Coordinates of C-alpha atoms and ligand atoms in Angstrom, one line a residue:
X104 CA 89.0 50.8 91.9
X105 CA 86.4 48.3 93.0
X106 CA 83.9 48.0 90.3
X107 CA 80.2 47.9 91.1
X108 CA 78.9 44.4 90.2
X109 CA 76.4 44.1 87.4
X110 CA 73.0 43.3 89.0
X111 CA 70.9 40.8 87.1
X112 CA 67.2 40.5 87.7
X113 CA 65.0 37.5 86.7
X114 CA 61.4 38.3 85.7
X115 CA 59.6 35.0 85.4
X116 CA 56.4 33.1 86.2
X117 CA 56.3 30.8 89.2
X118 CA 55.6 27.8 86.9
X119 CA 59.0 28.3 85.1
X120 CA 61.1 28.1 88.3
X121 CA 62.9 24.9 87.3
X122 CA 64.1 26.5 84.0
X123 CA 65.0 29.7 85.8
X124 CA 67.1 27.7 88.3
X125 CA 68.9 25.9 85.4
X126 CA 69.7 29.2 83.8
X127 CA 71.0 30.4 87.1
X128 CA 73.4 27.6 87.2
X129 CA 74.6 28.2 83.7
X130 CA 75.5 31.8 84.7
X131 CA 77.4 30.8 87.7
X132 CA 80.8 31.2 86.0
X133 CA 80.0 34.9 85.5
X134 CA 79.1 35.1 89.2
X135 CA 82.4 33.4 90.1
X136 CA 84.4 35.9 88.0
X137 CA 82.8 38.7 90.1
X138 CA 81.2 40.3 87.1
X139 CA 77.6 39.9 88.0
X140 CA 76.1 40.0 91.5
X141 CA 73.9 37.7 93.4
X142 CA 70.7 37.1 91.7
X143 CA 67.6 38.9 92.7
X144 CA 64.4 37.3 92.6
X145 CA 61.1 38.7 93.7
X146 CA 59.9 37.1 97.0
X147 CA 56.2 37.2 96.8
X148 CA 54.6 36.9 100.1
X149 CA 51.4 34.9 99.8
X150 CA 48.4 37.0 99.7
X151 CA 50.3 40.3 99.6
X152 CA 49.0 43.1 97.4
X153 CA 51.9 42.6 95.1
X154 CA 50.2 44.2 92.1
X155 CA 51.1 47.5 93.6
X156 CA 54.7 46.5 94.5
X157 CA 57.3 46.3 91.9
X158 CA 60.4 44.6 93.2
X159 CA 62.9 47.2 94.3
X160 CA 65.6 45.2 92.5
X161 CA 63.7 45.4 89.3
X162 CA 64.1 49.1 89.5
X163 CA 67.8 49.0 90.2
X164 CA 68.9 46.0 88.1
X165 CA 71.4 46.6 85.2
X166 CA 70.2 43.5 83.2
X167 CA 66.6 42.3 83.3
X168 CA 66.1 38.8 82.0
X169 CA 62.5 38.2 80.8
X170 CA 61.9 34.5 80.9
X171 CA 59.1 34.2 78.3
X172 CA 56.6 31.4 78.4
X173 CA 52.9 31.1 78.0
X174 CA 52.7 31.4 81.8
X175 CA 54.7 34.6 81.7
X176 CA 52.3 36.1 79.2
X177 CA 49.4 34.8 81.2
X178 CA 50.7 36.2 84.5
X179 CA 49.1 39.5 85.3
X180 CA 52.1 40.5 87.4
X181 CA 54.7 39.5 84.8
X182 CA 53.0 40.8 81.8
X183 CA 51.1 43.8 83.0
X184 CA 53.4 45.2 85.6
X185 CA 57.0 43.9 85.3
X186 CA 57.2 43.8 81.5
X187 CA 56.1 47.5 80.9
X188 CA 58.4 48.6 83.7
X189 CA 61.3 46.7 82.2
X190 CA 60.6 48.0 78.7
X191 CA 60.4 51.5 80.1
X192 CA 63.8 51.2 81.8
X193 CA 65.3 49.7 78.7
X194 CA 64.1 52.5 76.5
X195 CA 65.4 55.1 79.0
X196 CA 68.8 53.4 78.7
X197 CA 68.8 52.6 82.4
X198 CA 68.9 48.8 82.0
X199 CA 69.4 46.1 79.3
X200 CA 66.4 43.9 78.8
X201 CA 67.1 40.4 77.5
X202 CA 64.1 38.3 76.6
X203 CA 64.7 34.6 76.8
X204 CA 62.2 32.2 75.1
X205 CA 61.8 29.4 77.6
X206 CA 58.9 27.7 75.9
X207 CA 57.0 28.4 72.6
X208 CA 54.5 31.1 72.9
X209 CA 51.8 31.6 70.3
X210 CA 52.0 35.0 68.6
X211 CA 55.0 36.2 70.7
X212 CA 56.3 38.2 67.7
X213 CA 53.5 40.7 68.3
X214 CA 54.3 41.3 71.9
X215 CA 56.3 44.4 73.0
X216 CA 59.6 42.6 73.8
X217 CA 59.7 41.1 70.2
X218 CA 61.6 44.1 68.9
X219 CA 64.6 43.3 71.3
X220 CA 67.4 40.8 70.7
X221 CA 65.8 37.5 71.6
X222 CA 67.7 34.4 73.0
X223 CA 68.4 31.6 72.3
X224 CA 69.6 32.5 68.8
X225 CA 67.1 32.1 66.1
X226 CA 64.4 32.7 68.8
X227 CA 64.2 28.9 69.2
X228 CA 62.6 28.2 72.7
X229 CA 64.9 26.4 75.1
X230 CA 62.5 23.4 75.5
X231 CA 62.7 22.8 71.7
X232 CA 66.4 22.4 71.6
X233 CA 67.5 18.8 71.3
X234 CA 70.3 19.5 73.8
X235 CA 69.1 21.7 76.7
X236 CA 72.7 22.6 77.7
X237 CA 73.4 24.0 74.2
X238 CA 70.3 26.1 74.5
X239 CA 71.4 27.5 77.9
X240 CA 75.0 28.0 76.7
X241 CA 73.6 30.0 73.8
X242 CA 71.5 32.1 76.2
X243 CA 74.5 32.5 78.5
X244 CA 76.6 33.8 75.5
X245 CA 73.9 36.3 74.8
X246 CA 73.9 37.5 78.4
X247 CA 77.7 37.8 78.3
X248 CA 77.4 40.1 75.3
X249 CA 74.9 42.3 77.2
X250 CA 77.3 42.3 80.2
X251 CA 80.2 43.4 78.0
X252 CA 78.2 46.2 76.4
X253 CA 77.2 47.3 79.8
X254 CA 80.7 47.4 81.1
X255 CA 81.8 49.4 78.0
X256 CA 79.0 51.8 78.6
X257 CA 80.0 52.1 82.2
X258 CA 83.6 52.7 81.2
X259 CA 82.6 55.4 78.9
X260 CA 80.4 57.0 81.4
X261 CA 83.1 56.9 84.0
X262 CA 85.5 58.6 81.5
X263 CA 82.9 61.2 80.8
X264 CA 82.4 61.8 84.5
X265 CA 86.1 62.0 85.0
X266 CA 86.4 64.5 82.2
X267 CA 83.6 66.5 83.6
X268 CA 85.2 66.4 87.0
X269 CA 88.5 67.5 85.5
X270 CA 86.7 70.3 83.7
X271 CA 85.0 71.4 87.0
X272 CA 88.3 71.2 88.8
X273 CA 90.1 73.3 86.1
X274 CA 87.2 75.7 86.3
X275 CA 87.6 75.9 90.1
X276 CA 91.3 76.4 89.9
X277 CA 90.8 79.2 87.3
X278 CA 88.2 80.8 89.5
X279 CA 90.5 80.6 92.5
X280 CA 93.3 82.2 90.5
X281 CA 91.1 84.9 89.4
X282 CA 89.9 85.5 92.9
X283 CA 93.5 85.5 94.2
X284 CA 94.5 88.0 91.5
X285 CA 91.5 90.2 92.4
X286 CA 92.4 90.0 96.0
X287 CA 96.0 90.8 95.3
X288 CA 95.0 93.8 93.1
X289 CA 92.7 95.0 95.9
X290 CA 95.5 94.7 98.4
X291 CA 97.9 96.5 96.1
X292 CA 95.4 99.3 95.6
X293 CA 95.0 99.5 99.4
X294 CA 98.7 99.5 99.8
X295 CA 99.1 102.3 97.3
X296 CA 96.4 104.4 98.9
X297 CA 98.1 103.9 102.2
X298 CA 101.4 104.9 100.8
X299 CA 99.9 108.0 99.2
X300 CA 98.4 108.9 102.6
X301 CA 101.7 108.5 104.3
X302 CA 103.5 110.5 101.6
X303 CA 101.0 113.3 101.9
X304 CA 101.3 113.3 105.7
X305 CA 105.1 113.3 105.4
X306 CA 105.0 116.1 102.9
X307 CA 102.8 118.1 105.2
X308 CA 105.1 117.4 108.1
X309 CA 108.1 118.4 106.0
X310 CA 106.4 121.6 105.0
X311 CA 105.6 122.3 108.6
X312 CA 109.2 121.5 109.6
X313 CA 110.5 123.8 106.9
X314 CA 108.3 126.6 108.0
X315 CA 109.4 126.0 111.6
X316 CA 113.0 126.0 110.5
X317 CA 112.6 129.2 108.6
X318 CA 110.8 130.8 111.5
X319 CA 113.6 129.7 113.7
X320 CA 116.3 131.0 111.3
X321 CA 114.5 134.3 111.1
X322 CA 114.3 134.4 114.9
X323 CA 118.0 133.5 115.3
X324 CA 119.0 136.1 112.7
X325 CA 116.9 138.6 114.5
X326 CA 118.5 137.7 117.8
X327 CA 122.0 138.0 116.4
X328 CA 121.3 141.1 114.5
X329 CA 122.0 143.4 117.4
X330 CA 125.1 141.6 118.4
X331 CA 126.5 141.6 114.9
X332 CA 125.5 145.0 113.8
X333 CA 128.5 146.6 115.5
X334 CA 130.9 144.1 113.9
X335 CA 129.2 144.2 110.6
X336 CA 129.4 147.9 110.4
X337 CA 133.2 147.7 110.7
X338 CA 133.4 145.2 107.8
X339 CA 131.1 147.0 105.4
X340 CA 132.9 148.9 102.8
X341 CA 133.6 152.4 103.9
X342 CA 131.1 154.9 102.6
X343 CA 132.2 157.5 100.3
X344 CA 132.2 160.9 101.8
X345 CA 129.4 162.2 99.7
X346 CA 131.4 164.4 97.4
X347 CA 128.5 164.9 95.0
X348 CA 125.6 164.9 97.5
X349 CA 124.5 168.2 98.8
X350 CA 125.3 168.3 102.5
X351 CA 122.4 167.2 104.6
X352 CA 120.7 170.1 106.2
X353 CA 120.8 170.4 109.9
X354 CA 118.4 168.5 112.0
X355 CA 115.5 170.8 112.6
X356 CA 113.2 168.8 114.8
X357 CA 114.6 165.9 116.8
X358 CA 112.0 163.8 118.4
X359 CA 113.7 163.6 121.7
X360 CA 112.0 160.4 122.9
X361 CA 112.9 158.6 119.6
X362 CA 116.5 159.7 119.8
X363 CA 116.9 158.5 123.4
X364 CA 115.3 155.3 122.5
X365 CA 117.6 154.8 119.6
X366 CA 120.6 155.5 121.7
X367 CA 119.4 153.1 124.3
X368 CA 118.8 150.4 121.7
X369 CA 122.3 150.8 120.2
X370 CA 122.7 150.2 116.5
X371 CA 119.3 149.5 115.2
X372 CA 118.4 150.7 111.7
X373 CA 118.5 154.4 111.4
X374 CA 117.1 156.9 108.9
X375 CA 117.9 160.3 108.1
X376 CA 117.6 161.6 104.7
X377 CA 116.3 164.9 103.6
X378 CA 115.8 166.9 100.5
X379 CA 115.4 170.6 100.5
X380 CA 113.9 172.1 103.5
X381 CA 112.3 169.0 104.9
X382 CA 112.1 167.9 108.5
X383 CA 114.4 165.1 109.4
X384 CA 113.0 162.1 111.2
X385 CA 114.5 159.2 112.8
X386 CA 113.1 155.7 112.8
X387 CA 114.7 152.9 114.5
X388 CA 114.0 149.5 112.9
X389 CA 114.4 147.9 116.3
X390 CA 111.2 149.7 117.2
X391 CA 109.3 147.6 114.8
X392 CA 106.7 146.3 114.6
X393 CA 104.6 148.3 114.4
X394 CA 106.4 150.4 111.9
X395 CA 106.7 153.9 113.1
X396 CA 106.5 155.7 109.8
X397 CA 103.3 156.8 108.1
X398 CA 102.3 156.5 104.5
X399 CA 101.3 159.6 102.7
X400 CA 97.6 159.1 103.5
X401 CA 97.0 156.2 101.1
X402 CA 98.8 158.1 98.4
X403 CA 96.0 160.5 97.8
X404 CA 97.6 163.7 99.1
X405 CA 100.5 163.0 96.9
X406 CA 98.8 164.6 94.0
X407 CA 97.6 167.4 96.2
X408 CA 98.8 168.9 99.4
X409 CA 101.3 166.3 100.9
X410 CA 104.8 167.4 100.4
X411 CA 106.6 164.2 101.5
X412 CA 107.4 160.9 99.8
X413 CA 108.0 157.9 102.1
X414 CA 110.6 155.5 100.8
X415 CA 111.3 152.2 102.5
X416 CA 114.6 150.4 102.0
X417 CA 116.9 147.8 103.6
X418 CA 120.1 149.8 104.1
X419 CA 122.4 146.8 104.1
X420 CA 123.2 146.9 100.4
X421 CA 126.3 148.8 99.5
X422 CA 126.3 150.7 97.3
X423 CA 122.6 150.8 96.6
X424 CA 121.8 151.8 100.2
X425 CA 123.8 151.5 103.4
X426 CA 124.5 153.4 106.6
X427 CA 127.3 155.9 106.5
X428 CA 128.7 157.2 109.8
X429 CA 131.9 158.7 108.5
X430 CA 130.5 162.2 109.1
X431 CA 129.9 161.4 112.8
X432 CA 126.2 160.9 112.3
X433 CA 124.4 158.0 110.7
X434 CA 123.0 158.5 107.4
X435 CA 121.6 156.3 104.6
X436 CA 123.4 156.9 101.4
X437 CA 123.9 155.1 98.1
X438 CA 122.9 154.7 94.5
X439 CA 119.2 154.2 95.2
X440 CA 119.1 157.1 97.6
X441 CA 120.7 159.5 95.1
X442 CA 118.1 158.4 92.5
X443 CA 115.2 158.7 94.9
X444 CA 116.4 162.2 95.9
X445 CA 116.6 163.2 92.3
X446 CA 113.1 162.0 91.5
X447 CA 111.6 163.6 94.6
X448 CA 113.3 166.8 93.9
X449 CA 112.1 166.8 90.3
X450 CA 108.5 166.3 91.6
X451 CA 108.9 169.0 94.2
X452 CA 108.7 166.6 97.1
X453 CA 110.7 165.9 100.2
X454 CA 112.0 162.4 100.9
X455 CA 111.8 160.4 104.0
X456 CA 113.6 157.1 104.2
X457 CA 112.7 154.2 106.4
X458 CA 115.2 151.4 107.0
X459 CA 113.6 148.0 107.6
X460 CA 114.5 144.4 106.9
X461 CA 114.4 143.4 103.2
X462 CA 111.7 140.8 103.9
X463 CA 109.4 143.5 105.2
X464 CA 109.6 145.8 102.2
X465 CA 106.9 144.2 100.1
X466 CA 104.4 143.7 102.9
X467 CA 104.9 147.4 103.9
X468 CA 104.2 148.5 100.3
X469 CA 101.2 146.1 100.1
X470 CA 99.8 147.6 103.3
X471 CA 100.4 151.1 101.7
X472 CA 102.6 152.1 104.6
X473 CA 105.2 153.5 102.3
X474 CA 104.9 155.3 98.9
X475 CA 107.7 153.3 97.3
X476 CA 110.6 151.0 97.8
X477 CA 114.1 151.3 96.4
X478 CA 116.3 148.5 97.6
X479 CA 118.1 147.2 94.5
X480 CA 114.9 145.3 94.1
X481 CA 114.4 143.0 91.1
X482 CA 110.9 143.1 89.5
X483 CA 110.1 139.4 89.6
X484 CA 106.9 138.0 88.3
X485 CA 105.9 136.9 91.8
X486 CA 106.4 140.3 93.2
X487 CA 104.5 141.9 90.3
X488 CA 101.4 140.1 91.5
X489 CA 101.5 142.1 94.7
X490 CA 103.2 145.4 93.8
X491 CA 103.8 147.6 90.8
X492 CA 107.3 148.4 89.4
X493 CA 108.8 151.3 87.6
X494 CA 111.0 150.8 84.5
X495 CA 114.3 149.0 85.3
X496 CA 116.9 151.5 86.2
X497 CA 119.9 149.2 86.7
X498 CA 120.9 145.8 85.5
X499 CA 123.1 143.6 87.7
X500 CA 124.3 140.0 87.8
X501 CA 124.4 137.4 90.6
X502 CA 127.7 136.2 92.1
X503 CA 128.9 133.6 94.5
X504 CA 130.9 135.1 97.3
X505 CA 133.1 132.7 99.2
X506 CA 136.5 132.5 100.9
X507 CA 139.4 133.2 98.7
X508 CA 140.4 130.1 96.7
X509 CA 137.1 128.4 97.1
X510 CA 136.7 128.9 93.3
X511 CA 132.9 128.4 93.3
X512 CA 131.8 129.5 89.8
X513 CA 128.5 127.8 88.9
X514 CA 125.2 127.0 90.6
X515 CA 126.2 123.3 90.3
X516 CA 129.3 123.9 92.4
X517 CA 127.1 124.9 95.3
X518 CA 125.6 121.4 95.6
X519 CA 126.1 120.0 99.1
X520 CA 127.2 123.4 100.4
X521 CA 125.7 125.6 103.1
X522 CA 124.9 128.8 101.3
X523 CA 123.7 132.1 102.6
X524 CA 121.0 134.3 100.9
X525 CA 119.2 137.4 101.9
X526 CA 115.8 136.5 103.3
X527 CA 113.1 137.4 100.7
X528 CA 115.6 138.3 98.0
X529 CA 115.5 136.9 94.5
X530 CA 118.9 135.3 95.4
X531 CA 117.0 133.2 97.9
X532 CA 114.6 132.2 95.2
X533 CA 117.3 131.3 92.7
X534 CA 119.2 129.3 95.4
X535 CA 116.1 127.4 96.2
X536 CA 116.1 126.0 92.7
X537 CA 119.6 124.6 93.1
X538 CA 119.4 121.0 94.0
X539 CA 121.3 119.6 96.9
X540 CA 122.0 123.1 98.4
X541 CA 121.6 123.8 102.1
X542 CA 120.1 127.3 102.4
X543 CA 120.9 129.7 105.2
X544 CA 118.6 132.6 104.8
X545 CA 119.8 135.7 106.7
X546 CA 118.3 139.1 107.2
X547 CA 121.3 141.3 106.4
X548 CA 124.0 141.1 103.7
X549 CA 126.6 141.9 106.3
X550 CA 125.6 138.9 108.3
X551 CA 126.3 136.7 105.3
X552 CA 129.8 138.1 105.0
X553 CA 130.4 137.5 108.7
X554 CA 129.1 133.9 108.4
X555 CA 131.5 133.2 105.5
X556 CA 134.4 134.6 107.3
X557 CA 133.5 132.6 110.4
X558 CA 133.2 129.4 108.3
X559 CA 129.6 128.9 109.3
X560 CA 128.5 129.0 105.7
X561 CA 130.6 128.1 102.7
X562 CA 129.2 130.7 100.2
X563 CA 126.6 133.3 99.7
X564 CA 124.7 134.4 96.5
X565 CA 125.0 138.2 96.2
X566 CA 124.5 140.7 93.4
X567 CA 127.8 141.7 91.6
X568 CA 127.7 145.4 92.6
X569 CA 127.4 144.3 96.2
X570 CA 130.0 141.6 95.9
X571 CA 132.5 144.0 94.5
X572 CA 132.1 146.3 97.5
X573 CA 132.4 143.5 100.0
X574 CA 135.4 141.9 98.3
X575 CA 137.1 145.3 98.3
X576 CA 136.6 145.6 102.0
X577 CA 137.4 141.9 102.8
X578 CA 140.4 140.7 100.8
X579 CA 140.1 137.2 102.3
X580 CA 136.9 136.8 100.2
X581 CA 136.4 136.3 96.4
X582 CA 133.4 136.4 94.1
X583 CA 132.5 134.8 90.8
X584 CA 129.7 135.9 88.5
X585 CA 127.1 133.1 87.9
X586 CA 126.7 133.2 84.2
X587 CA 123.7 131.0 83.8
X588 CA 121.3 132.7 86.1
X589 CA 118.7 135.3 85.2
X590 CA 119.6 139.0 85.1
X591 CA 119.0 140.8 88.3
X592 CA 117.8 144.3 87.3
X593 CA 116.6 146.8 89.8
X594 CA 113.3 148.8 89.7
X595 CA 111.3 151.0 92.1
X596 CA 108.4 149.2 93.7
X597 CA 105.0 150.8 94.5
X598 CA 101.8 149.7 96.1
X599 CA 99.5 148.2 93.4
X600 CA 97.5 150.9 91.6
X601 CA 99.8 153.7 92.8
X602 CA 99.8 156.9 90.7
X603 CA 103.5 157.3 91.3
X604 CA 105.0 155.3 88.4
X605 CA 103.5 157.9 86.1
X606 CA 105.6 160.5 87.9
X607 CA 108.7 158.4 88.4
X608 CA 109.2 156.8 85.0
X609 CA 109.6 160.0 83.1
X610 CA 112.3 161.2 85.5
X611 CA 114.1 157.8 85.2
X612 CA 113.9 158.2 81.4
X613 CA 115.3 161.7 81.7
X614 CA 118.1 160.5 84.0
X615 CA 119.0 157.8 81.3
X616 CA 119.1 160.4 78.5
X617 CA 120.8 163.2 80.3
X618 CA 123.6 161.0 81.7
X619 CA 122.6 161.5 85.3
X620 CA 122.1 157.8 85.8
X621 CA 125.4 156.9 84.1
X622 CA 127.1 159.3 86.4
X623 CA 125.5 157.8 89.5
X624 CA 126.4 154.2 88.3
X625 CA 130.0 155.3 87.9
X626 CA 130.0 157.1 91.2
X627 CA 128.7 154.1 93.2
X628 CA 129.7 151.0 91.2
X629 CA 132.4 152.1 88.7
X630 CA 136.0 150.9 88.8
X631 CA 137.1 154.4 89.8
X632 CA 134.2 154.7 92.3
X633 CA 135.7 156.7 95.2
X634 CA 133.8 154.3 97.5
X635 CA 135.6 151.3 96.0
X636 CA 138.9 153.0 95.9
X637 CA 138.6 154.0 99.5
X638 CA 137.7 150.4 100.4
X639 CA 140.6 148.7 98.7
Ligands
LIG256 N1 118.1 142.1 93.9 C1 117.7 141.2 94.9 C2 116.2 141.1 95.1 O1 115.5 141.9 94.6 C3 118.4 141.6 96.2 C4 118.1 143.0 96.8 C5 118.5 143.2 98.2 N2 118.4 144.5 98.5 C6 118.7 145.0 99.8 N3 118.5 146.3 100.0 N4 119.2 144.2 100.7 O2 115.8 140.2 95.8

C-alpha cells in the first residue's frame, strides 16, 4: 500500500533563508528515500494581508520545523501567528514540532517552544558549531527520529483503524446473519400459517366429501331398497309361527286408500300389531316422509284418556323385530314386539307399531312422533343426550359376519376391508373407530347379508342374536363374536322427559323376576328357538 509521504513545513524568518536552504539540502536523502515530501514554504506575496493567512501547509504538515533565530522571535508573523498555531497542533497530537536553534537567541529558554526537544543537541545554535555540517547532520538525525516516531504512530493508527474496520465488518456480518435468521423465521411462520390454512381447507373439503358420500350411500341404499326387499325377505330367517303369541285379531278397520297404496308400492315397510280389542292400522314406510303415524298427543293423554301406545321400530332385525308373512299376511313379530305387547297390556293400553328405517328412530322420538322405540337399541351416551332409556332388558354381543371361511375374528382383521354396518347403529359407531376400514353404511340388515353374499362387501358388524339367525338361514356365511368391543345391550327409548319409563321399568323388572323375559329370550334367541330350528 502506497504510504502517504510525511509532509515537512519550515517556519522561519526571511533573514534566515540561507540557513533554511542549507538544512533543506541536508534533508535531501530523506526526500530521495521517499519518506518526506516536497518542502513547503510559505510564499508571501508582497503587501498581502498575511497576518490573517496562515499557510495551508502549516495546517496540514506532519512535522513543523521552527527555525529559531532573533529574527524569528522578532517576526510578528513567525512568533505571534505561526508559533502558537504550531504549538497548538503539537499539543493536539496533530503534528510534531521540532525547534531548531539557528542562531543564539537571548532568553530563548523562557519562550513557549523551550519545553520541546531542541536541536542541535545540547541546544547549541548551528552558527556556533565549529563545523556547520556537523551541526546540520545533528539536526538531520533529530528530524529522522521525529520521522520514525511519526511512522510508528501512523502504523499504530492504521492497525487500530483496521481493527476497528474488522470489528465493524464483524458487526455487520452478525447483523446480516440475525436479519437473515429473522427473515427465515418469518418465512417459516408464514409457511406454517399457510400450511395450517390449507390443512383446514382440506379437512373441510374432506368433511364435505364424507357428508356427500354418506348422503349418496343413503340415497343408493334407499333406491335399492325396493328392489332388494323382495329378495331380502326370502333370505331372512323364516319367522316362527307364533306358537305363544295370541292370534292377531281380525282387521276391523282397513283404511282402503292406505291398503291400495301399499299394494301399489309393493313391499314397503308394513305394520300390523294389535293388543286386545284395538284397531289395526297399516303404515307403509315408503310413504314417508312425512311419517303417517301420530304421537299420543305429546304423551299427555297417556296418563289420561288415550288408549294407544305408539311404538316405532325398524323391523329388519330378526329376532328382535321382523316381518312375518308365513300366515299369509304381513306382521311384525319378534322379541321386542312380545315385550312391548306385554308392557302395553300390563298398562291397559293398545299397541300400534310403526316400521321405519333405523336411522329415523331417534329423530322420530325426539320430535315426539312416537311414544317409544324398541329396536334392539343400545343406550349409548350419545343417544342419552337426546332421548331417555328404560333399564336394559337384554345384553348382546357384536359379531363379524362374513362368507364362510373368511375367519375374521377381531376388529383388527377388518383393516383394509369393506365392511357393512347399519346406518345409525352402534355397530356403525364402533366400526368408525377401527382404523383402515372402509365403511359401507346400509339401511337394512338384510341388505348387508345380500351385499356379503354378492361379494360387494367383505364383512358386516352385526349383533350376535341377529347373526345367529342369518347364519342359520344362510349356511354360506359365518360369524365370529368380537371379544374386545363394548357390550351391546338393548333398552327401550323414549322422548326426553317422557313419563313412560316410570310405567315401563316396573313391568321390565316384573318380567325379569317372574321368568317372562327368560322365556322370551329362549323363544327368540335360544338354541332350541323354534325360529332357529326352522331356519337351519
Ligand atoms: N344395537 C344396535 C344399535 O343400537 C343395532 C340395533 C339395530 N336395530 C334394528 N332394529 N335394526 O345401534
